[in-house]
Amino acid sequence: MLDTMLDVRALRTDGDLPMVVEPRDAGVPIEAAASALHALVDEYLPTCGGVLFRGFRVDGDAAFREFAASFGHSLLTYEFGSTPRSKVSQGVYTSTEYPPHQHIPLHNEQSYTRDWPMKIWFYSVLTAQEGGETPIADSRRIYARVPQALRERFASKGLMYVRNFGNGFDVPWTQVFNTEDRAEVEAYCRAHRIACEWKDDGELRTRQLCQAVAQHPVTGEWVWFNQAHLFHLSNLAPDVRETLLDVVGEEDLPRNVYYGDGSPIEEDALATIRHALEAEKISFPWRNGDVLMLDNMLAAHARSPFKGPRKVIVAMAQAHGADR
């Protein structure tokens, strides 16, 4: 039996995120092991939140796509995205295309919306010469670490994300919505409870009320589930922040976030949240061919700065959301 040819262990001595699954004989094609890996994912993913498949042979982008799709859910397109990505194939995208020197803080994919994927896979095609890790963290532990009073304030008020697309400052709306048709954008926004308006310069502004915490639909556990620390003005470097405010003003910032009632979020509250995220961060070096599968509600992910060429591609599946 193939499952007797697999080793399963925790990567770290102080926790089970992520669990590592390796073939005892190197070079087993990952698709050949899929049925046994499905059973292990069913066992471990709801408890630990992430499984790292290491030492399998992954024959390129197509094999990765086939493996991700084998879990029974159609791969999702990247709509209403907040960062630049390139499409590799149907349902497979590059990881966020930010400059290598930039750090991407921990976050749950698309937790700035009311709709998100439950599953996400990362395939390390080429590791960087230095850095380039994809740190992860247990969203349940982050939830518990955020002080109760602050957690309750965020949960009760919710969050309002404001985005201004294009104008050279952020991703253009045509790329975010995968269309050049304004009517299609408006229909998408209506369907997803996003308020949108076309500004005098022809660009788009959106507002959406979203969750700050969420309850996992299977385990029933509460998780910290938002991107306030990323969208808020305080996430910008001081010189960039000052320049943007001078050039466009607060109303036209590429992105910002408020409490759900429109009131400002305190910067000290966000500092506390960032501290909680950092305290729970788990980092490990990629190896070429690694595939990491996360429950997107139970585990957050990030990106470390890097040097040299790096290629990580991503697939997402199993749509869920606040209104489902």
mmCIF file of C-alpha atoms in Angstrom:
data_model
loop_
_atom_site.group_PDB
_atom_site.id
_atom_site.type_symbol
_atom_site.label_atom_id
_atom_site.label_comp_id
_atom_site.label_asym_id
_atom_site.label_seq_id
_atom_site.Cartn_x
_atom_site.Cartn_y
_atom_site.Cartn_z
ATOM 1 C CA MET A 1 0.000 0.000 0.000
ATOM 2 C CA LEU A 2 1.259 3.436 -0.939
ATOM 3 C CA ASP A 3 0.405 4.929 2.435
ATOM 4 C CA THR A 4 2.911 2.568 4.080
ATOM 5 C CA MET A 5 5.577 4.127 1.847
ATOM 6 C CA LEU A 6 5.022 7.585 3.308
ATOM 7 C CA ASP A 7 6.518 9.210 6.384
ATOM 8 C CA VAL A 8 4.456 11.751 8.303
ATOM 9 C CA ARG A 9 5.955 14.002 10.947
ATOM 10 C CA ALA A 10 5.752 17.487 12.367
ATOM 11 C CA LEU A 11 8.310 19.840 10.833
ATOM 12 C CA ARG A 12 8.973 21.480 14.209
ATOM 13 C CA THR A 13 9.480 20.104 17.701
ATOM 14 C CA ASP A 14 7.228 22.747 19.268
ATOM 15 C CA GLY A 15 4.088 22.400 17.149
ATOM 16 C CA ASP A 16 2.360 20.485 14.360
ATOM 17 C CA LEU A 17 2.063 23.299 11.804
ATOM 18 C CA PRO A 18 2.962 22.200 9.229
ATOM 19 C CA MET A 19 2.856 18.433 9.128
ATOM 20 C CA VAL A 20 5.336 17.019 6.601
ATOM 21 C CA VAL A 21 4.557 14.104 4.300
ATOM 22 C CA GLU A 22 7.509 12.507 2.471
ATOM 23 C CA PRO A 23 7.859 9.377 0.350
ATOM 24 C CA ARG A 24 10.345 6.848 1.672
ATOM 25 C CA ASP A 25 11.608 6.424 -1.878
ATOM 26 C CA ALA A 26 12.537 9.780 -3.377
ATOM 27 C CA GLY A 27 11.030 10.809 -6.672
ATOM 28 C CA VAL A 28 7.538 9.321 -6.358
ATOM 29 C CA PRO A 29 5.284 11.359 -8.701
ATOM 30 C CA ILE A 30 2.940 13.419 -6.548
ATOM 31 C CA GLU A 31 -0.068 12.494 -8.694
ATOM 32 C CA ALA A 32 0.656 8.787 -8.142
ATOM 33 C CA ALA A 33 0.380 9.320 -4.385
ATOM 34 C CA ALA A 34 -2.703 11.526 -4.577
ATOM 35 C CA SER A 35 -5.239 9.119 -3.059
ATOM 36 C CA ALA A 36 -3.068 8.409 -0.021
ATOM 37 C CA LEU A 37 -2.269 12.104 0.342
ATOM 38 C CA HIS A 38 -5.980 12.960 0.260
ATOM 39 C CA ALA A 39 -6.549 10.675 3.236
ATOM 40 C CA LEU A 40 -3.694 12.285 5.166
ATOM 41 C CA VAL A 41 -5.016 15.771 4.391
ATOM 42 C CA ASP A 42 -8.463 14.764 5.652
ATOM 43 C CA GLU A 43 -6.829 13.605 8.882
ATOM 44 C CA TYR A 44 -4.368 16.415 9.540
ATOM 45 C CA LEU A 45 -5.510 19.611 7.836
ATOM 46 C CA PRO A 46 -8.495 20.346 10.144
ATOM 47 C CA THR A 47 -6.273 20.078 13.209
ATOM 48 C CA CYS A 48 -2.908 21.522 12.188
ATOM 49 C CA GLY A 49 -4.016 23.800 9.338
ATOM 50 C CA GLY A 50 -1.181 23.002 6.921
ATOM 51 C CA VAL A 51 0.537 20.040 5.243
ATOM 52 C CA LEU A 52 3.890 20.195 3.454
ATOM 53 C CA PHE A 53 4.470 17.606 0.712
ATOM 54 C CA ARG A 54 8.236 17.212 0.363
ATOM 55 C CA GLY A 55 10.405 14.899 -1.733
ATOM 56 C CA PHE A 56 7.775 14.061 -4.352
ATOM 57 C CA ARG A 57 8.360 14.549 -8.045
ATOM 58 C CA VAL A 58 6.243 17.384 -9.428
ATOM 59 C CA ASP A 59 6.554 17.526 -13.201
ATOM 60 C CA GLY A 60 5.979 21.231 -13.665
ATOM 61 C CA ASP A 61 3.019 23.579 -13.549
ATOM 62 C CA ALA A 62 0.570 21.125 -15.114
ATOM 63 C CA ALA A 63 1.293 18.411 -12.540
ATOM 64 C CA PHE A 64 0.841 20.921 -9.741
ATOM 65 C CA ARG A 65 -2.473 22.049 -11.191
ATOM 66 C CA GLU A 66 -3.645 18.441 -11.537
ATOM 67 C CA PHE A 67 -2.676 17.692 -7.949
ATOM 68 C CA ALA A 68 -4.488 20.725 -6.521
ATOM 69 C CA ALA A 69 -7.596 19.991 -8.586
ATOM 70 C CA SER A 70 -7.585 16.338 -7.475
ATOM 71 C CA PHE A 71 -8.992 17.336 -4.079
ATOM 72 C CA GLY A 72 -12.410 17.658 -5.673
ATOM 73 C CA HIS A 73 -13.012 21.393 -6.034
ATOM 74 C CA SER A 74 -12.639 23.492 -9.153
ATOM 75 C CA LEU A 75 -9.676 25.824 -9.001
ATOM 76 C CA LEU A 76 -10.666 29.441 -8.514
ATOM 77 C CA THR A 77 -9.838 32.489 -10.573
ATOM 78 C CA TYR A 78 -8.167 35.415 -8.851
ATOM 79 C CA GLU A 79 -10.941 38.034 -8.869
ATOM 80 C CA PHE A 80 -11.048 41.196 -6.785
ATOM 81 C CA GLY A 81 -7.396 40.583 -5.956
ATOM 82 C CA SER A 82 -5.381 43.139 -4.030
ATOM 83 C CA THR A 83 -1.903 42.400 -5.398
ATOM 84 C CA PRO A 84 -0.355 41.892 -8.839
ATOM 85 C CA ARG A 85 -0.148 38.305 -10.083
ATOM 86 C CA SER A 86 0.233 36.661 -13.475
ATOM 87 C CA LYS A 87 -1.855 33.763 -14.733
ATOM 88 C CA VAL A 88 0.243 30.627 -15.320
ATOM 89 C CA SER A 89 -2.619 28.402 -16.478
ATOM 90 C CA GLN A 90 -6.305 28.049 -15.672
ATOM 91 C CA GLY A 91 -6.548 28.309 -11.876
ATOM 92 C CA VAL A 92 -2.783 28.682 -11.329
ATOM 93 C CA TYR A 93 -1.078 32.013 -10.676
ATOM 94 C CA THR A 94 2.282 33.397 -9.699
ATOM 95 C CA SER A 95 2.689 34.360 -6.072
ATOM 96 C CA THR A 96 2.396 38.091 -5.373
ATOM 97 C CA GLU A 97 4.714 40.025 -7.673
ATOM 98 C CA TYR A 98 6.097 42.550 -5.222
ATOM 99 C CA PRO A 99 9.767 43.595 -5.451
ATOM 100 C CA PRO A 100 12.125 41.052 -3.834
ATOM 101 C CA HIS A 101 13.256 43.408 -1.060
ATOM 102 C CA GLN A 102 9.721 43.827 0.255
ATOM 103 C CA HIS A 103 8.262 41.796 3.088
ATOM 104 C CA ILE A 104 4.633 40.676 2.803
ATOM 105 C CA PRO A 105 3.144 40.329 6.308
ATOM 106 C CA LEU A 106 1.042 37.387 7.449
ATOM 107 C CA HIS A 107 -2.485 37.308 6.067
ATOM 108 C CA ASN A 108 -5.246 34.895 5.078
ATOM 109 C CA GLU A 109 -5.912 34.957 1.349
ATOM 110 C CA GLN A 110 -8.704 37.391 0.400
ATOM 111 C CA SER A 111 -9.763 37.930 4.013
ATOM 112 C CA TYR A 112 -10.311 41.582 3.006
ATOM 113 C CA THR A 113 -13.466 40.434 1.186
ATOM 114 C CA ARG A 114 -16.642 38.550 2.053
ATOM 115 C CA ASP A 115 -15.629 35.647 -0.235
ATOM 116 C CA TRP A 116 -12.464 33.597 -0.015
ATOM 117 C CA PRO A 117 -10.918 30.210 -0.853
ATOM 118 C CA MET A 118 -10.889 27.557 1.844
ATOM 119 C CA LYS A 119 -7.862 25.793 0.359
ATOM 120 C CA ILE A 120 -4.646 27.207 -1.029
ATOM 121 C CA TRP A 121 -1.558 25.461 -2.423
ATOM 122 C CA PHE A 122 1.962 26.824 -2.963
ATOM 123 C CA TYR A 123 4.454 25.068 -5.234
ATOM 124 C CA SER A 124 8.120 26.001 -4.883
ATOM 125 C CA VAL A 125 9.428 25.710 -8.433
ATOM 126 C CA LEU A 126 12.702 27.517 -7.777
ATOM 127 C CA THR A 127 14.051 28.516 -4.377
ATOM 128 C CA ALA A 128 15.797 31.848 -3.958
ATOM 129 C CA GLN A 129 19.517 32.079 -3.341
ATOM 130 C CA GLU A 130 18.728 33.774 -0.037
ATOM 131 C CA GLY A 131 15.457 34.247 1.851
ATOM 132 C CA GLY A 132 12.134 33.936 0.060
ATOM 133 C CA GLU A 133 10.434 31.787 2.703
ATOM 134 C CA THR A 134 6.648 31.638 2.950
ATOM 135 C CA PRO A 135 6.112 32.003 6.713
ATOM 136 C CA ILE A 136 2.835 30.685 8.105
ATOM 137 C CA ALA A 137 0.889 31.000 11.354
ATOM 138 C CA ASP A 138 -2.081 29.415 13.106
ATOM 139 C CA SER A 139 -5.028 31.826 12.823
ATOM 140 C CA ARG A 140 -6.612 30.341 15.956
ATOM 141 C CA ARG A 141 -3.509 31.188 17.976
ATOM 142 C CA ILE A 142 -3.455 34.717 16.546
ATOM 143 C CA TYR A 143 -7.108 35.122 17.555
ATOM 144 C CA ALA A 144 -6.303 33.985 21.088
ATOM 145 C CA ARG A 145 -3.231 36.215 21.333
ATOM 146 C CA VAL A 146 -5.038 39.433 20.366
ATOM 147 C CA PRO A 147 -6.232 41.016 23.660
ATOM 148 C CA GLN A 148 -9.872 40.182 24.331
ATOM 149 C CA ALA A 149 -11.104 43.784 24.477
ATOM 150 C CA LEU A 150 -9.468 44.585 21.143
ATOM 151 C CA ARG A 151 -10.709 41.368 19.594
ATOM 152 C CA GLU A 152 -14.268 42.110 20.701
ATOM 153 C CA ARG A 153 -14.076 45.678 19.382
ATOM 154 C CA PHE A 154 -13.000 44.462 15.946
ATOM 155 C CA ALA A 155 -15.555 41.660 15.933
ATOM 156 C CA SER A 156 -18.480 43.902 16.880
ATOM 157 C CA LYS A 157 -17.637 46.820 14.601
ATOM 158 C CA GLY A 158 -16.368 44.902 11.587
ATOM 159 C CA LEU A 159 -14.210 46.553 8.957
ATOM 160 C CA MET A 160 -14.741 48.760 5.911
ATOM 161 C CA TYR A 161 -12.113 48.423 3.191
ATOM 162 C CA VAL A 162 -11.791 51.327 0.763
ATOM 163 C CA ARG A 163 -9.917 50.866 -2.504
ATOM 164 C CA ASN A 164 -9.030 53.312 -5.297
ATOM 165 C CA PHE A 165 -7.771 51.487 -8.367
ATOM 166 C CA GLY A 166 -5.276 52.540 -10.999
ATOM 167 C CA ASN A 167 -3.732 55.991 -11.517
ATOM 168 C CA GLY A 168 -0.330 54.344 -11.335
ATOM 169 C CA PHE A 169 -0.579 53.768 -7.579
ATOM 170 C CA ASP A 170 -2.272 50.374 -7.437
ATOM 171 C CA VAL A 171 -3.501 47.500 -9.587
ATOM 172 C CA PRO A 172 -5.844 48.774 -12.348
ATOM 173 C CA TRP A 173 -9.483 47.768 -12.079
ATOM 174 C CA THR A 174 -9.321 46.024 -15.459
ATOM 175 C CA GLN A 175 -6.769 43.597 -14.023
ATOM 176 C CA VAL A 176 -8.532 43.190 -10.674
ATOM 177 C CA PHE A 177 -11.867 42.296 -12.272
ATOM 178 C CA ASN A 178 -10.438 40.599 -15.384
ATOM 179 C CA THR A 179 -12.571 42.755 -17.694
ATOM 180 C CA GLU A 180 -12.671 46.131 -19.415
ATOM 181 C CA ASP A 181 -16.467 46.262 -19.246
ATOM 182 C CA ARG A 182 -17.784 48.624 -16.560
ATOM 183 C CA ALA A 183 -21.141 46.836 -16.528
ATOM 184 C CA GLU A 184 -19.432 43.561 -15.628
ATOM 185 C CA VAL A 185 -17.603 45.285 -12.772
ATOM 186 C CA GLU A 186 -20.842 46.759 -11.466
ATOM 187 C CA ALA A 187 -22.596 43.383 -11.676
ATOM 188 C CA TYR A 188 -19.754 41.701 -9.769
ATOM 189 C CA CYS A 189 -19.899 44.366 -7.077
ATOM 190 C CA ARG A 190 -23.671 44.043 -6.675
ATOM 191 C CA ALA A 191 -23.372 40.279 -6.348
ATOM 192 C CA HIS A 192 -20.657 40.573 -3.695
ATOM 193 C CA ARG A 193 -22.094 43.454 -1.650
ATOM 194 C CA ILE A 194 -19.378 45.886 -2.745
ATOM 195 C CA ALA A 195 -20.303 49.562 -3.108
ATOM 196 C CA CYS A 196 -18.633 50.994 -6.210
ATOM 197 C CA GLU A 197 -18.450 54.380 -7.889
ATOM 198 C CA TRP A 198 -16.767 55.701 -11.023
ATOM 199 C CA LYS A 199 -14.810 58.835 -10.264
ATOM 200 C CA ASP A 200 -14.515 61.888 -12.499
ATOM 201 C CA ASP A 201 -11.130 60.687 -13.778
ATOM 202 C CA GLY A 202 -12.669 57.404 -14.940
ATOM 203 C CA GLU A 203 -11.102 55.340 -12.168
ATOM 204 C CA LEU A 204 -12.966 53.139 -9.708
ATOM 205 C CA ARG A 205 -13.499 53.377 -5.954
ATOM 206 C CA THR A 206 -14.989 50.512 -3.920
ATOM 207 C CA ARG A 207 -16.097 50.111 -0.320
ATOM 208 C CA GLN A 208 -16.943 46.829 1.344
ATOM 209 C CA LEU A 209 -18.022 45.910 4.866
ATOM 210 C CA CYS A 210 -16.286 42.731 5.985
ATOM 211 C CA GLN A 211 -15.587 40.483 8.944
ATOM 212 C CA ALA A 212 -12.717 40.961 11.379
ATOM 213 C CA VAL A 213 -13.011 37.455 12.828
ATOM 214 C CA ALA A 214 -14.669 34.344 11.435
ATOM 215 C CA GLN A 215 -15.837 30.915 12.556
ATOM 216 C CA HIS A 216 -14.500 27.933 10.654
ATOM 217 C CA PRO A 217 -17.429 26.121 8.977
ATOM 218 C CA VAL A 218 -16.090 22.639 9.781
ATOM 219 C CA THR A 219 -14.207 22.873 13.067
ATOM 220 C CA GLY A 220 -16.351 25.652 14.576
ATOM 221 C CA GLU A 221 -13.228 27.420 15.835
ATOM 222 C CA TRP A 222 -12.855 31.193 15.783
ATOM 223 C CA VAL A 223 -9.991 32.687 13.788
ATOM 224 C CA TRP A 224 -8.504 36.137 13.289
ATOM 225 C CA PHE A 225 -9.512 36.808 9.695
ATOM 226 C CA ASN A 226 -8.893 40.215 8.159
ATOM 227 C CA GLN A 227 -6.230 42.353 6.508
ATOM 228 C CA ALA A 228 -6.639 45.590 8.468
ATOM 229 C CA HIS A 229 -2.919 45.628 9.294
ATOM 230 C CA LEU A 230 -2.097 45.456 5.573
ATOM 231 C CA PHE A 231 -4.646 47.915 4.186
ATOM 232 C CA HIS A 232 -4.302 50.583 6.844
ATOM 233 C CA LEU A 233 -2.340 53.717 6.061
ATOM 234 C CA SER A 234 0.020 52.927 8.939
ATOM 235 C CA ASN A 235 1.370 49.952 6.964
ATOM 236 C CA LEU A 236 3.113 52.345 4.570
ATOM 237 C CA ALA A 237 6.642 53.581 5.110
ATOM 238 C CA PRO A 238 6.473 57.099 6.613
ATOM 239 C CA ASP A 239 7.897 58.809 3.502
ATOM 240 C CA VAL A 240 5.505 56.946 1.177
ATOM 241 C CA ARG A 241 2.598 57.721 3.463
ATOM 242 C CA GLU A 242 3.410 61.427 3.543
ATOM 243 C CA THR A 243 3.861 61.601 -0.222
ATOM 244 C CA LEU A 244 0.588 59.827 -0.978
ATOM 245 C CA LEU A 245 -1.362 62.041 1.394
ATOM 246 C CA ASP A 246 0.150 65.108 -0.235
ATOM 247 C CA VAL A 247 -0.551 63.890 -3.774
ATOM 248 C CA VAL A 248 -4.008 62.288 -3.516
ATOM 249 C CA GLY A 249 -5.336 62.887 0.010
ATOM 250 C CA GLU A 250 -6.834 60.287 2.321
ATOM 251 C CA GLU A 251 -10.027 59.757 0.308
ATOM 252 C CA ASP A 252 -8.121 58.674 -2.803
ATOM 253 C CA LEU A 253 -5.457 56.510 -1.189
ATOM 254 C CA PRO A 254 -5.000 53.284 -3.157
ATOM 255 C CA ARG A 255 -6.260 51.358 -0.136
ATOM 256 C CA ASN A 256 -7.246 52.038 3.423
ATOM 257 C CA VAL A 257 -9.445 50.484 6.087
ATOM 258 C CA TYR A 258 -11.759 51.772 8.798
ATOM 259 C CA TYR A 259 -14.054 50.271 11.379
ATOM 260 C CA GLY A 260 -17.328 49.200 9.848
ATOM 261 C CA ASP A 261 -19.038 52.399 10.987
ATOM 262 C CA GLY A 262 -16.453 54.493 9.141
ATOM 263 C CA SER A 263 -14.539 55.580 12.242
ATOM 264 C CA PRO A 264 -10.733 55.443 12.204
ATOM 265 C CA ILE A 265 -8.851 52.432 13.533
ATOM 266 C CA GLU A 266 -6.367 53.352 16.244
ATOM 267 C CA GLU A 267 -2.736 52.913 15.205
ATOM 268 C CA ASP A 268 -1.823 51.472 18.597
ATOM 269 C CA ALA A 269 -4.481 48.785 18.075
ATOM 270 C CA LEU A 270 -2.895 47.842 14.764
ATOM 271 C CA ALA A 271 0.546 47.783 16.389
ATOM 272 C CA THR A 272 -0.792 45.298 18.936
ATOM 273 C CA ILE A 273 -2.222 43.148 16.144
ATOM 274 C CA ARG A 274 1.037 43.205 14.204
ATOM 275 C CA HIS A 275 2.861 42.119 17.352
ATOM 276 C CA ALA A 276 0.453 39.176 17.771
ATOM 277 C CA LEU A 277 0.998 38.123 14.161
ATOM 278 C CA GLU A 278 4.769 38.321 14.466
ATOM 279 C CA ALA A 279 4.751 36.308 17.691
ATOM 280 C CA GLU A 280 2.966 33.412 15.957
ATOM 281 C CA LYS A 281 5.023 33.390 12.750
ATOM 282 C CA ILE A 282 6.571 30.065 11.683
ATOM 283 C CA SER A 283 9.289 30.162 9.033
ATOM 284 C CA PHE A 284 11.169 27.391 7.244
ATOM 285 C CA PRO A 285 13.271 27.286 4.056
ATOM 286 C CA TRP A 286 11.692 26.091 0.836
ATOM 287 C CA ARG A 287 13.144 23.177 -1.097
ATOM 288 C CA ASN A 288 12.665 22.858 -4.834
ATOM 289 C CA GLY A 289 9.559 20.774 -5.498
ATOM 290 C CA ASP A 290 7.879 21.461 -2.146
ATOM 291 C CA VAL A 291 4.091 21.782 -2.209
ATOM 292 C CA LEU A 292 2.442 23.412 0.797
ATOM 293 C CA MET A 293 -1.312 23.040 1.301
ATOM 294 C CA LEU A 294 -3.091 25.297 3.785
ATOM 295 C CA ASP A 295 -6.576 25.577 5.148
ATOM 296 C CA ASN A 296 -6.881 29.283 4.357
ATOM 297 C CA MET A 297 -8.977 30.014 7.444
ATOM 298 C CA LEU A 298 -6.850 28.064 9.899
ATOM 299 C CA ALA A 299 -3.461 29.223 8.614
ATOM 300 C CA ALA A 300 -2.139 32.593 7.461
ATOM 301 C CA HIS A 301 0.842 33.016 5.151
ATOM 302 C CA ALA A 302 3.449 35.667 4.321
ATOM 303 C CA ARG A 303 6.551 36.209 2.184
ATOM 304 C CA SER A 304 10.088 37.023 3.273
ATOM 305 C CA PRO A 305 12.416 39.234 1.202
ATOM 306 C CA PHE A 306 14.793 37.364 -1.071
ATOM 307 C CA LYS A 307 17.776 37.582 -3.371
ATOM 308 C CA GLY A 308 18.211 35.826 -6.688
ATOM 309 C CA PRO A 309 15.570 34.207 -8.910
ATOM 310 C CA ARG A 310 12.566 32.721 -7.118
ATOM 311 C CA LYS A 311 9.416 31.070 -8.446
ATOM 312 C CA VAL A 312 6.452 30.040 -6.329
ATOM 313 C CA ILE A 313 3.085 29.425 -7.959
ATOM 314 C CA VAL A 314 -0.298 29.246 -6.293
ATOM 315 C CA ALA A 315 -3.685 27.569 -6.711
ATOM 316 C CA MET A 316 -6.876 28.128 -4.714
ATOM 317 C CA ALA A 317 -10.119 26.200 -4.401
ATOM 318 C CA GLN A 318 -13.370 25.670 -2.480
ATOM 319 C CA ALA A 319 -15.087 29.048 -2.375
ATOM 320 C CA HIS A 320 -16.598 30.092 0.933
ATOM 321 C CA GLY A 321 -17.644 33.348 2.469
ATOM 322 C CA ALA A 322 -19.464 35.406 5.044
ATOM 323 C CA ASP A 323 -22.779 35.098 3.215
ATOM 324 C CA ARG A 324 -22.717 31.358 2.569
#
